[in-house]
mmCIF file of C-alpha atoms in Angstrom:
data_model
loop_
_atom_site.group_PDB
_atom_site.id
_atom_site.type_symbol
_atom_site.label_atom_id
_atom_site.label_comp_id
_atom_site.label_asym_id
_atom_site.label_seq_id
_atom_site.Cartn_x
_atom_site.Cartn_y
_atom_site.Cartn_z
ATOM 1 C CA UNK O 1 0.000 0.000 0.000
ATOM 2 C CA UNK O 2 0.928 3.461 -0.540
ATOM 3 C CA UNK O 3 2.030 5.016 2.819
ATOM 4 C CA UNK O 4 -0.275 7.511 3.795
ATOM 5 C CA UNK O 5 -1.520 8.820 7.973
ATOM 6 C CA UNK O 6 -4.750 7.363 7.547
ATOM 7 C CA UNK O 7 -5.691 3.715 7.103
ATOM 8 C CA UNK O 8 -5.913 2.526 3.850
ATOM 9 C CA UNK O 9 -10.084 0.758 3.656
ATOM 10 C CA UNK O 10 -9.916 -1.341 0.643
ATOM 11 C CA UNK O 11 -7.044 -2.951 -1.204
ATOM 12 C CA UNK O 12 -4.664 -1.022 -3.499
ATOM 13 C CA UNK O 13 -4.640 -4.043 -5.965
ATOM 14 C CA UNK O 14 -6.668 -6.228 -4.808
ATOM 15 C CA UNK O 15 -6.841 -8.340 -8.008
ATOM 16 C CA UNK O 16 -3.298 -8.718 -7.587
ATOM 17 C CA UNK O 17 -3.806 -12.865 -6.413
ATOM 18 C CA UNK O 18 -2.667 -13.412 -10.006
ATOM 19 C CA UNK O 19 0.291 -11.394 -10.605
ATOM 20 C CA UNK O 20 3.342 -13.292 -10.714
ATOM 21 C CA UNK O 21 7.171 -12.621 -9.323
ATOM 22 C CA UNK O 22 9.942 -14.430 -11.099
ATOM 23 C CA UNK O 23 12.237 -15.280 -8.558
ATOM 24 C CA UNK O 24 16.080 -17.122 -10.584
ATOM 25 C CA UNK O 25 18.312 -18.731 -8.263
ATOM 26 C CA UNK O 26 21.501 -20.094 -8.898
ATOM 27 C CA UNK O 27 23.817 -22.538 -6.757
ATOM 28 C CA UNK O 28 27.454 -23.360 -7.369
ATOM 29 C CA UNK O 29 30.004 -25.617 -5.808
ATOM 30 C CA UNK O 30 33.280 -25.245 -7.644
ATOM 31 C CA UNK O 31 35.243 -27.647 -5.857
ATOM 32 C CA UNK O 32 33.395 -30.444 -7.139
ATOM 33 C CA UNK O 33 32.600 -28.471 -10.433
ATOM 34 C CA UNK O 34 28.717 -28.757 -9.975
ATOM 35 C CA UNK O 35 26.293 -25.818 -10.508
ATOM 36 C CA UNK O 36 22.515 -25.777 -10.996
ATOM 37 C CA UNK O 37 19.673 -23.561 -11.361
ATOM 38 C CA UNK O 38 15.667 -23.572 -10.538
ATOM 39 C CA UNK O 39 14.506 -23.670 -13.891
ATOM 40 C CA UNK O 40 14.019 -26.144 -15.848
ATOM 41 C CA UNK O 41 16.843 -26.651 -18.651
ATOM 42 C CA UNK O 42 14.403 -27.245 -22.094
ATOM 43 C CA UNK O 43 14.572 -26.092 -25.902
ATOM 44 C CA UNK O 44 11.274 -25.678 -24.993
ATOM 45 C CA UNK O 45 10.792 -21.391 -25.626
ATOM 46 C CA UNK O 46 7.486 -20.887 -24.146
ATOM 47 C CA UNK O 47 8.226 -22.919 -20.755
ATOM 48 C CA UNK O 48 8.127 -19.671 -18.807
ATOM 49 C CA UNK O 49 5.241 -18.144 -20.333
ATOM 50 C CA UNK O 50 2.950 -20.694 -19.765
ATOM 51 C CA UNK O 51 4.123 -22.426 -16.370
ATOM 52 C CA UNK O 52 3.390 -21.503 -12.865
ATOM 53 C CA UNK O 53 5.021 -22.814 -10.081
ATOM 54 C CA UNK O 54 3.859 -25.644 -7.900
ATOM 55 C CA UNK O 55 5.173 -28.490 -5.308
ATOM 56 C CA UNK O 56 5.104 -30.825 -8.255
ATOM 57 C CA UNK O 57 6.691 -28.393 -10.530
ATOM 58 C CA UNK O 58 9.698 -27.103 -8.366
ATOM 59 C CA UNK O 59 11.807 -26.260 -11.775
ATOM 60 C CA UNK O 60 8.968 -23.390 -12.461
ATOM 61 C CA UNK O 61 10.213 -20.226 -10.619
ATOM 62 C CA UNK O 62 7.098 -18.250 -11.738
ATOM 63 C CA UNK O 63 5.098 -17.927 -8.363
ATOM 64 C CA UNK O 64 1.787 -16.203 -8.111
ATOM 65 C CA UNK O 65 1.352 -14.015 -5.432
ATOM 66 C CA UNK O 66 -1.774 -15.043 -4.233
ATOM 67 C CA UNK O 67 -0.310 -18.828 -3.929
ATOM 68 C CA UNK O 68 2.900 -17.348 -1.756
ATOM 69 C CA UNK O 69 0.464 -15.319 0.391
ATOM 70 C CA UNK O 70 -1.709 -18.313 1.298
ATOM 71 C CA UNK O 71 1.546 -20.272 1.623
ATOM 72 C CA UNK O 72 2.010 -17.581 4.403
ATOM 73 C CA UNK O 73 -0.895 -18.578 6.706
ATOM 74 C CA UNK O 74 -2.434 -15.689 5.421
ATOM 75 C CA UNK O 75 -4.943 -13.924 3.584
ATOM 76 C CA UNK O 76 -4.531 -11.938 0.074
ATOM 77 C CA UNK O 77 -6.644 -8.836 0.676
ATOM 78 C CA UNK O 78 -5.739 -8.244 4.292
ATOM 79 C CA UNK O 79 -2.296 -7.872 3.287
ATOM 80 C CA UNK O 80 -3.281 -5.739 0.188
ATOM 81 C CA UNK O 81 -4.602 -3.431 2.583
ATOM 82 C CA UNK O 82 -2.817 -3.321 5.675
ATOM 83 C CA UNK O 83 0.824 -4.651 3.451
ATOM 84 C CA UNK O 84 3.154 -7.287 4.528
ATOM 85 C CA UNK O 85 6.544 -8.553 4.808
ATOM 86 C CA UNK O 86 7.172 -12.344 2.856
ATOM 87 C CA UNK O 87 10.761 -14.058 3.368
ATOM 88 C CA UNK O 88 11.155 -16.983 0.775
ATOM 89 C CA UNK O 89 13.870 -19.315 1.356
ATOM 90 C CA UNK O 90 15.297 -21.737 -1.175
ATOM 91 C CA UNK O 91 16.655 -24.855 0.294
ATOM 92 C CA UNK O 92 18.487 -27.061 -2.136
ATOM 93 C CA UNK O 93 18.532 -30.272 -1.195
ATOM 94 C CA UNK O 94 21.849 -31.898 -3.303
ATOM 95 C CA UNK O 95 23.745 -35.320 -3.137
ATOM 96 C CA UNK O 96 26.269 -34.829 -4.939
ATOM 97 C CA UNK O 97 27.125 -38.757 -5.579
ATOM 98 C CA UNK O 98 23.678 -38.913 -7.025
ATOM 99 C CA UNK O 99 22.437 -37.921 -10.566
ATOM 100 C CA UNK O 100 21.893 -34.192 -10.624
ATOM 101 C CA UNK O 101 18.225 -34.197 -11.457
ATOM 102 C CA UNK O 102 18.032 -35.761 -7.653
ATOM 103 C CA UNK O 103 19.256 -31.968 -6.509
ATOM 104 C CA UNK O 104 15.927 -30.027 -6.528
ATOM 105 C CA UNK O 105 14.969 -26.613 -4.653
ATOM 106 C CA UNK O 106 12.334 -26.806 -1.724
ATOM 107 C CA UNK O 107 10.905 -23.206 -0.979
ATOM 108 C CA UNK O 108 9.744 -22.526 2.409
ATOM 109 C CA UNK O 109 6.998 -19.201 2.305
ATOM 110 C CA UNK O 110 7.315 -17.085 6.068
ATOM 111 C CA UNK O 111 5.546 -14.026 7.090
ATOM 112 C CA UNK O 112 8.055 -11.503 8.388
ATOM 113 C CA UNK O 113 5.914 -8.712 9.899
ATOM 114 C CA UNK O 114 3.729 -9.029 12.720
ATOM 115 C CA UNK O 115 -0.220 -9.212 11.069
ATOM 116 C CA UNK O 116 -1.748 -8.893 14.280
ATOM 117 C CA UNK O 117 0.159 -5.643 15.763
ATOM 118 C CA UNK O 118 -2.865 -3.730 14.349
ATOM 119 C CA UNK O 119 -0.648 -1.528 12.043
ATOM 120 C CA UNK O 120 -0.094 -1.476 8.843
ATOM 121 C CA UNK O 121 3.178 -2.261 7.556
ATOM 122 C CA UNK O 122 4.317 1.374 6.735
ATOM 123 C CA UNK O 123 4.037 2.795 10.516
#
């Protein structure tokens, strides 16, 4: 939400459940001259414009925002009004004596702020 001294009432974009945030990650270990990253390597051009990412589909990285609220514990249009804080981390879970399609990322969704101080993010 735009910051503002009174309360925002209704959401700023609050049709914003299906916007979607690209998030590329990249891990490396040189020492045993292994690197990945969490999309999926096709020939395949469109693979990005038409995936979304799911538990089944860990190699999408295109994440609706709706999906990483809920993954939160919490709900869409309360924190299109009051705003919120999201920390995503990206655990890669690797064996490196094992094929490398066995090294997949897990994401883990957290809310950050506190939702029930009864202020919205900005003050």
């Amino acid at each position: 939400p735009v910051e503002t001294r009174s309360r925002p009432t209704k959401p700023l974009l609050g049709e914003g459940t299906d916007f979607t945030v690209y998030i590329k990650n990249f891990i490396r270990f040189p020492k045993f001259n292994f690197s990945k990253t969490n999309v999926l390597d096709t020939t395949d051009r469109t693979f990005l414009k038409s995936c979304k990412f799911s538990p089944e589909n860990p190699y999408c990285p295109i994440f609706r925002l709706g999906s990483v609220v809920s993954w939160t514990g919490s709900n869409f249009q309360e924190i299109a009004v009051q705003g919120g804080v999201i920390g995503i981390q990206i655990e890669w879970d690797c064996d490196l004596d094992k094929a490398p399609s066995e090294c997949y990322p897990r994401y883990y969704f957290n809310r950050l702020d506190n939702r029930f101080s009864g202020n919205s993010i900005s003050s």
